[in-house]
């Protein structure tokens, strides 16, 4: 029996038998078919200026719409694809799809905003990852500032390897965001050698707001990051108190349910129209 949770758009079946799917000997075929049939969709979560309420950009987040109509959230299938290696193909597909979307907006005369794309750590292990992304970018003749890359820090990769990758991505013109900062793997000392442009404060840090010592920690962390010249995005922001506090810290971008959940592209376009300052 499948238990479903209704949302405005689709039913998200959190208990769908992904385990059975992963044990399927034909998982490779399932993935190939899903890719070919356009089952992977991108939803866009706005990043908003806490002072003006204007849109500053968005993050592209993947969802998998199975042929039976069920929607899978990335937490269900990304770990699986990280294990079997499909993640690299999927990450490239996401990057290409966002570049194509940006090109369509450009051709339609719309204002472009940076739409950040996630790259799994597993994809970073491939030696030609920077060349691959540069190639895709060039094929769309898109300015790399419109497709920043989000990388999660994890214990599994060497700091010296990641700082050299960061350098190569920077040479190709990309903006780099450190995702999930404060979620457990991140260490303060590594920031010294990893020259990210933007740090995304994890929801677990944002949830400190309201706690005396937690707020002090956030204050000093943001001051430290700002003194390094990094900009700050707050993730998982859900309340007006949190927005107020982050505004006072001069946090640059706010991303979270308070302003908007991730949206299908047409709803994202509506959001942009409503939140553009003239
Ligand atoms: P992430 O990159 O840290 O993305 C933020 C996640 O937090 C998203 O979950 C988003 O829907 C959720 N979120 C945003 N605001 C709020 C809030 O106010 N409250 C709460 N409770 N949650 C909020 P989602 O879309 O389920 O994605 C989960 C993770 O899956 C992402 O975390 C990212 O690590 C991964 N992911 C998503 N798309 C891709 C992709 O194309 N490639 C790769 N490699 N990973 C992806
Ligand atoms: Mg992210
Ligand atoms: Mg994150
Ligand atoms: Mg996350």
Short mmCIF file of C-alpha atoms and ligand atoms in Angstrom, two decimals:
data_model
loop_
_atom_site.label_atom_id
_atom_site.label_comp_id
_atom_site.label_asym_id
_atom_site.label_seq_id
_atom_site.Cartn_x
_atom_site.Cartn_y
_atom_site.Cartn_z
CA UNK A 1 0.00 0.00 0.00
CA UNK A 2 1.25 3.47 -0.90
CA UNK A 3 0.63 6.35 1.42
CA UNK A 4 0.44 9.68 -0.34
CA UNK A 5 0.68 13.25 0.84
CA UNK A 6 -1.39 15.71 -1.18
CA UNK A 7 0.22 18.90 -2.29
CA UNK A 8 -1.18 21.63 -4.47
CA UNK A 9 0.36 20.14 -7.57
CA UNK A 10 0.80 16.42 -7.27
CA UNK A 11 0.81 13.63 -4.78
CA UNK A 12 4.26 13.01 -3.38
CA UNK A 13 4.45 9.37 -2.45
CA UNK A 14 7.11 9.36 0.19
CA UNK A 15 6.76 5.64 0.76
CA UNK A 16 7.05 4.60 -2.86
CA UNK A 17 9.08 1.44 -3.14
CA UNK A 18 12.33 2.95 -4.35
CA UNK A 19 14.14 0.00 -2.84
CA UNK A 20 12.38 -2.36 -5.18
CA UNK A 21 13.20 -0.04 -8.05
CA UNK A 22 16.87 -0.01 -7.12
CA UNK A 23 17.00 -3.79 -6.88
CA UNK A 24 15.52 -4.04 -10.32
CA UNK A 25 18.17 -5.47 -12.62
CA UNK A 26 16.88 -3.12 -15.25
CA UNK A 27 17.51 0.03 -13.23
CA UNK A 28 19.89 1.18 -15.94
CA UNK A 29 17.05 0.92 -18.48
CA UNK A 30 14.62 2.62 -16.10
CA UNK A 31 17.01 5.55 -15.82
CA UNK A 32 17.66 5.77 -19.56
CA UNK A 33 13.91 5.65 -20.29
CA UNK A 34 13.12 8.24 -17.64
CA UNK A 35 15.72 10.58 -19.10
CA UNK A 36 14.48 10.02 -22.66
CA UNK A 37 10.83 10.44 -21.69
CA UNK A 38 11.44 13.70 -19.86
CA UNK A 39 10.39 12.29 -16.49
CA UNK A 40 12.97 14.44 -14.70
CA UNK A 41 11.56 17.89 -14.15
CA UNK A 42 13.14 21.01 -12.74
CA UNK A 43 11.36 23.15 -10.21
CA UNK A 44 12.61 26.58 -9.29
CA UNK A 45 12.82 28.01 -5.79
CA UNK A 46 13.18 31.81 -5.69
CA UNK A 47 15.98 33.58 -3.84
CA UNK A 48 14.73 36.91 -2.54
CA UNK A 49 16.31 40.15 -1.35
CA UNK A 50 15.35 40.46 2.34
CA UNK A 51 15.30 44.27 2.16
CA UNK A 52 13.26 44.90 -1.00
CA UNK A 53 11.44 41.57 -1.41
CA UNK A 54 12.60 41.49 -5.04
CA UNK A 55 13.69 38.31 -6.72
CA UNK A 56 17.46 37.84 -7.04
CA UNK A 57 17.60 34.41 -8.61
CA UNK A 58 16.56 30.82 -7.97
CA UNK A 59 17.79 27.30 -7.38
CA UNK A 60 16.86 24.52 -9.78
CA UNK A 61 15.68 21.42 -7.89
CA UNK A 62 14.99 18.12 -9.57
CA UNK A 63 11.85 16.02 -9.26
CA UNK A 64 11.10 12.68 -10.88
CA UNK A 65 7.61 12.25 -12.28
CA UNK A 66 7.10 8.51 -12.82
CA UNK A 67 4.82 7.29 -15.63
CA UNK A 68 2.18 6.33 -13.04
CA UNK A 69 2.01 9.99 -11.98
CA UNK A 70 3.89 9.70 -8.70
CA UNK A 71 6.43 12.41 -7.95
CA UNK A 72 9.67 11.46 -6.28
CA UNK A 73 11.68 13.99 -4.31
CA UNK A 74 15.46 14.00 -4.83
CA UNK A 75 16.12 12.66 -1.34
CA UNK A 76 14.60 9.38 -2.62
CA UNK A 77 16.65 8.87 -5.76
CA UNK A 78 19.81 11.02 -5.64
CA UNK A 79 21.54 8.69 -3.13
CA UNK A 80 20.68 5.74 -5.38
CA UNK A 81 22.10 7.44 -8.48
CA UNK A 82 25.17 8.50 -6.51
CA UNK A 83 25.74 4.81 -5.79
CA UNK A 84 25.26 3.48 -9.32
CA UNK A 85 26.99 6.38 -11.07
CA UNK A 86 23.97 7.72 -12.97
CA UNK A 87 24.23 10.96 -11.01
CA UNK A 88 26.87 12.38 -13.34
CA UNK A 89 24.59 11.96 -16.36
CA UNK A 90 21.69 13.40 -14.36
CA UNK A 91 23.66 16.42 -13.10
CA UNK A 92 24.77 17.22 -16.65
CA UNK A 93 21.19 16.86 -17.85
CA UNK A 94 20.04 19.30 -15.17
CA UNK A 95 22.76 21.78 -16.10
CA UNK A 96 21.91 21.52 -19.81
CA UNK A 97 18.18 21.90 -19.07
CA UNK A 98 18.73 25.06 -17.02
CA UNK A 99 21.02 26.51 -19.71
CA UNK A 100 18.31 25.78 -22.31
CA UNK A 101 15.67 27.42 -20.10
CA UNK A 102 17.84 30.51 -19.65
CA UNK A 103 18.37 30.69 -23.40
CA UNK A 104 14.59 30.52 -23.97
CA UNK A 105 14.03 33.36 -21.48
CA UNK A 106 16.77 35.38 -23.14
CA UNK A 107 15.24 34.88 -26.58
CA UNK A 108 11.83 35.85 -25.19
CA UNK A 109 13.30 39.15 -24.00
CA UNK A 110 12.90 38.33 -20.30
CA UNK A 111 15.30 39.60 -17.63
CA UNK A 112 17.69 36.82 -16.70
CA UNK A 113 18.36 35.88 -13.10
CA UNK A 114 21.06 33.47 -11.93
CA UNK A 115 19.56 29.98 -11.59
CA UNK A 116 21.88 27.82 -9.53
CA UNK A 117 22.40 24.15 -10.28
CA UNK A 118 23.49 21.44 -7.83
CA UNK A 119 26.45 19.19 -8.57
CA UNK A 120 26.91 16.03 -6.57
CA UNK A 121 30.30 15.35 -5.04
CA UNK A 122 30.32 12.12 -7.01
CA UNK A 123 30.21 14.09 -10.28
CA UNK A 124 33.24 16.10 -9.16
CA UNK A 125 35.38 12.97 -9.16
CA UNK A 126 35.33 12.86 -12.96
CA UNK A 127 38.54 14.42 -14.17
CA UNK A 128 36.96 16.39 -17.00
CA UNK A 129 34.03 17.81 -15.06
CA UNK A 130 35.04 21.45 -15.62
CA UNK A 131 35.59 20.92 -19.35
CA UNK A 132 32.19 19.22 -19.60
CA UNK A 133 30.35 22.11 -17.95
CA UNK A 134 32.28 24.68 -19.97
CA UNK A 135 31.42 22.83 -23.18
CA UNK A 136 27.72 22.73 -22.36
CA UNK A 137 27.76 26.41 -21.43
CA UNK A 138 29.48 27.33 -24.70
CA UNK A 139 26.98 25.33 -26.73
CA UNK A 140 24.28 27.67 -25.39
CA UNK A 141 26.49 30.76 -25.67
CA UNK A 142 25.39 31.70 -22.14
CA UNK A 143 27.23 33.89 -19.64
CA UNK A 144 28.31 31.60 -16.77
CA UNK A 145 27.07 34.14 -14.23
CA UNK A 146 23.54 32.97 -15.02
CA UNK A 147 24.22 29.37 -13.96
CA UNK A 148 26.03 29.34 -10.60
CA UNK A 149 26.99 25.93 -9.23
CA UNK A 150 26.10 24.62 -5.78
CA UNK A 151 28.50 22.16 -4.22
CA UNK A 152 27.91 20.42 -0.93
CA UNK A 153 30.81 20.05 1.40
CA UNK A 154 31.38 16.50 2.51
CA UNK A 155 33.96 14.50 4.31
CA UNK A 156 34.66 12.37 1.29
CA UNK A 157 36.73 14.74 -0.78
CA UNK A 158 40.08 16.29 -0.11
CA UNK A 159 40.26 20.03 0.50
CA UNK A 160 43.17 20.42 -1.91
CA UNK A 161 41.23 18.60 -4.65
CA UNK A 162 38.17 20.75 -4.17
CA UNK A 163 40.11 24.02 -4.03
CA UNK A 164 41.79 23.18 -7.34
CA UNK A 165 38.39 22.38 -8.88
CA UNK A 166 37.03 25.67 -7.54
CA UNK A 167 39.91 27.46 -9.20
CA UNK A 168 39.24 25.74 -12.54
CA UNK A 169 35.53 26.55 -12.37
CA UNK A 170 36.41 30.16 -11.56
CA UNK A 171 38.73 30.32 -14.57
CA UNK A 172 35.78 29.20 -16.67
CA UNK A 173 33.79 32.10 -15.20
CA UNK A 174 31.44 30.20 -12.90
CA UNK A 175 30.11 31.44 -9.57
CA UNK A 176 30.41 28.81 -6.83
CA UNK A 177 28.17 28.31 -3.83
CA UNK A 178 28.97 26.16 -0.83
CA UNK A 179 25.72 24.33 -0.09
CA UNK A 180 24.44 23.19 3.31
CA UNK A 181 27.07 25.09 5.31
CA UNK A 182 26.71 24.20 8.97
CA UNK A 183 25.02 20.87 8.36
CA UNK A 184 27.81 18.82 9.82
CA UNK A 185 30.59 18.26 7.33
CA UNK A 186 31.69 21.85 6.96
CA UNK A 187 34.68 23.04 8.89
CA UNK A 188 35.55 26.68 9.40
CA UNK A 189 39.23 26.20 8.60
CA UNK A 190 38.49 24.77 5.15
CA UNK A 191 36.91 28.10 4.14
CA UNK A 192 40.39 29.52 4.21
CA UNK A 193 41.48 27.37 1.27
CA UNK A 194 38.18 26.96 -0.54
CA UNK A 195 37.33 30.19 -2.25
CA UNK A 196 33.59 29.94 -2.64
CA UNK A 197 31.77 33.09 -3.76
CA UNK A 198 28.67 32.42 -1.70
CA UNK A 199 27.95 30.39 1.41
CA UNK A 200 24.50 28.89 1.85
CA UNK A 201 23.64 28.70 5.53
CA UNK A 202 21.90 25.39 6.13
CA UNK A 203 18.38 25.30 7.56
CA UNK A 204 19.78 23.78 10.75
CA UNK A 205 21.64 27.09 11.40
CA UNK A 206 18.60 29.19 10.50
CA UNK A 207 16.61 27.23 13.06
CA UNK A 208 18.94 28.67 15.75
CA UNK A 209 17.16 31.99 15.36
CA UNK A 210 15.20 32.61 18.56
CA UNK A 211 17.89 30.98 20.70
CA UNK A 212 20.27 33.42 22.44
CA UNK A 213 23.52 31.56 21.89
CA UNK A 214 22.43 30.28 18.51
CA UNK A 215 21.86 33.85 17.36
CA UNK A 216 25.33 34.87 18.59
CA UNK A 217 26.84 32.01 16.64
CA UNK A 218 25.00 33.10 13.48
CA UNK A 219 26.06 36.71 13.97
CA UNK A 220 29.74 35.82 14.25
CA UNK A 221 29.71 33.24 11.48
CA UNK A 222 28.14 35.70 9.03
CA UNK A 223 30.61 38.43 10.07
CA UNK A 224 33.49 36.02 9.49
CA UNK A 225 32.19 34.97 6.07
CA UNK A 226 31.54 38.58 5.09
CA UNK A 227 35.07 39.54 6.14
CA UNK A 228 36.28 36.88 3.68
CA UNK A 229 34.30 38.72 1.01
CA UNK A 230 31.74 35.96 0.63
CA UNK A 231 28.06 36.66 0.07
CA UNK A 232 25.50 34.81 2.14
CA UNK A 233 22.32 32.98 1.23
CA UNK A 234 20.06 31.68 3.99
CA UNK A 235 18.29 28.39 3.24
CA UNK A 236 15.13 26.98 4.75
CA UNK A 237 13.79 30.33 5.95
CA UNK A 238 10.20 29.87 7.07
CA UNK A 239 9.21 32.74 9.39
CA UNK A 240 9.11 36.54 9.36
CA UNK A 241 11.21 36.59 12.57
CA UNK A 242 13.94 34.72 10.72
CA UNK A 243 13.73 37.15 7.77
CA UNK A 244 13.98 40.13 10.17
CA UNK A 245 17.01 38.66 11.93
CA UNK A 246 18.79 37.77 8.67
CA UNK A 247 18.09 41.23 7.27
CA UNK A 248 19.87 42.71 10.28
CA UNK A 249 22.86 40.43 9.60
CA UNK A 250 22.99 41.83 6.04
CA UNK A 251 22.35 38.43 4.61
CA UNK A 252 22.23 38.80 0.82
CA UNK A 253 19.61 36.28 -0.33
CA UNK A 254 16.78 34.47 1.42
CA UNK A 255 15.56 31.11 0.14
CA UNK A 256 12.76 29.28 1.89
CA UNK A 257 9.09 28.51 2.24
CA UNK A 258 8.52 31.97 3.78
CA UNK A 259 8.80 33.47 0.30
CA UNK A 260 8.13 30.43 -1.84
CA UNK A 261 8.41 26.67 -2.15
CA UNK A 262 10.09 25.32 -5.30
CA UNK A 263 7.75 26.03 -8.23
CA UNK A 264 7.11 24.49 -11.65
CA UNK A 265 8.41 26.79 -14.37
CA UNK A 266 5.11 28.53 -15.22
CA UNK A 267 4.42 29.35 -11.58
CA UNK A 268 7.99 30.52 -11.18
CA UNK A 269 7.45 32.92 -14.08
CA UNK A 270 4.36 34.29 -12.27
CA UNK A 271 6.43 34.74 -9.12
CA UNK A 272 9.09 36.65 -11.06
CA UNK A 273 6.47 38.97 -12.57
CA UNK A 274 5.10 39.75 -9.10
CA UNK A 275 8.48 40.24 -7.42
CA UNK A 276 10.41 42.37 -9.85
CA UNK A 277 11.17 45.92 -8.82
CA UNK A 278 11.02 48.53 -11.52
P1 LIG B 1 19.63 21.55 -1.34
O1 LIG B 1 20.43 21.81 -2.55
O2 LIG B 1 20.18 22.00 -0.04
O3 LIG B 1 18.20 22.20 -1.62
C1 LIG B 1 17.39 22.76 -0.63
C2 LIG B 1 16.30 21.80 -0.17
O4 LIG B 1 15.60 22.37 0.92
C3 LIG B 1 15.25 21.51 -1.24
O5 LIG B 1 14.77 20.19 -1.04
C4 LIG B 1 14.16 22.51 -0.88
O6 LIG B 1 12.88 22.14 -1.37
C5 LIG B 1 14.21 22.46 0.62
N1 LIG B 1 13.69 23.71 1.23
C6 LIG B 1 13.77 24.95 0.72
N2 LIG B 1 13.21 25.85 1.56
C7 LIG B 1 12.76 25.16 2.64
C8 LIG B 1 12.09 25.54 3.85
O7 LIG B 1 11.80 26.70 4.10
N3 LIG B 1 11.80 24.54 4.73
C9 LIG B 1 12.13 23.25 4.48
N4 LIG B 1 11.80 22.35 5.39
N5 LIG B 1 12.77 22.85 3.34
C10 LIG B 1 13.08 23.80 2.43
P2 LIG B 1 14.64 19.15 -2.23
O8 LIG B 1 14.14 19.85 -3.46
O9 LIG B 1 13.88 17.98 -1.73
O10 LIG B 1 16.14 18.74 -2.53
C11 LIG B 1 16.89 18.05 -1.57
C12 LIG B 1 18.33 17.93 -1.98
O11 LIG B 1 18.48 17.11 -3.16
C13 LIG B 1 18.97 19.25 -2.35
O12 LIG B 1 19.34 19.97 -1.19
C14 LIG B 1 20.16 18.78 -3.16
O13 LIG B 1 21.22 18.40 -2.30
C15 LIG B 1 19.61 17.55 -3.85
N6 LIG B 1 19.28 17.91 -5.24
C16 LIG B 1 18.18 18.51 -5.77
N7 LIG B 1 18.29 18.66 -7.10
C17 LIG B 1 19.51 18.15 -7.45
C18 LIG B 1 20.22 18.00 -8.69
O14 LIG B 1 19.80 18.42 -9.79
N8 LIG B 1 21.47 17.41 -8.63
C19 LIG B 1 21.99 16.98 -7.45
N9 LIG B 1 23.22 16.40 -7.47
N10 LIG B 1 21.36 17.11 -6.27
C20 LIG B 1 20.14 17.68 -6.27
MG1 LIG B 2 21.47 23.29 -3.31
MG1 LIG B 3 21.27 23.30 0.81
MG1 LIG B 4 20.36 20.09 1.40
#
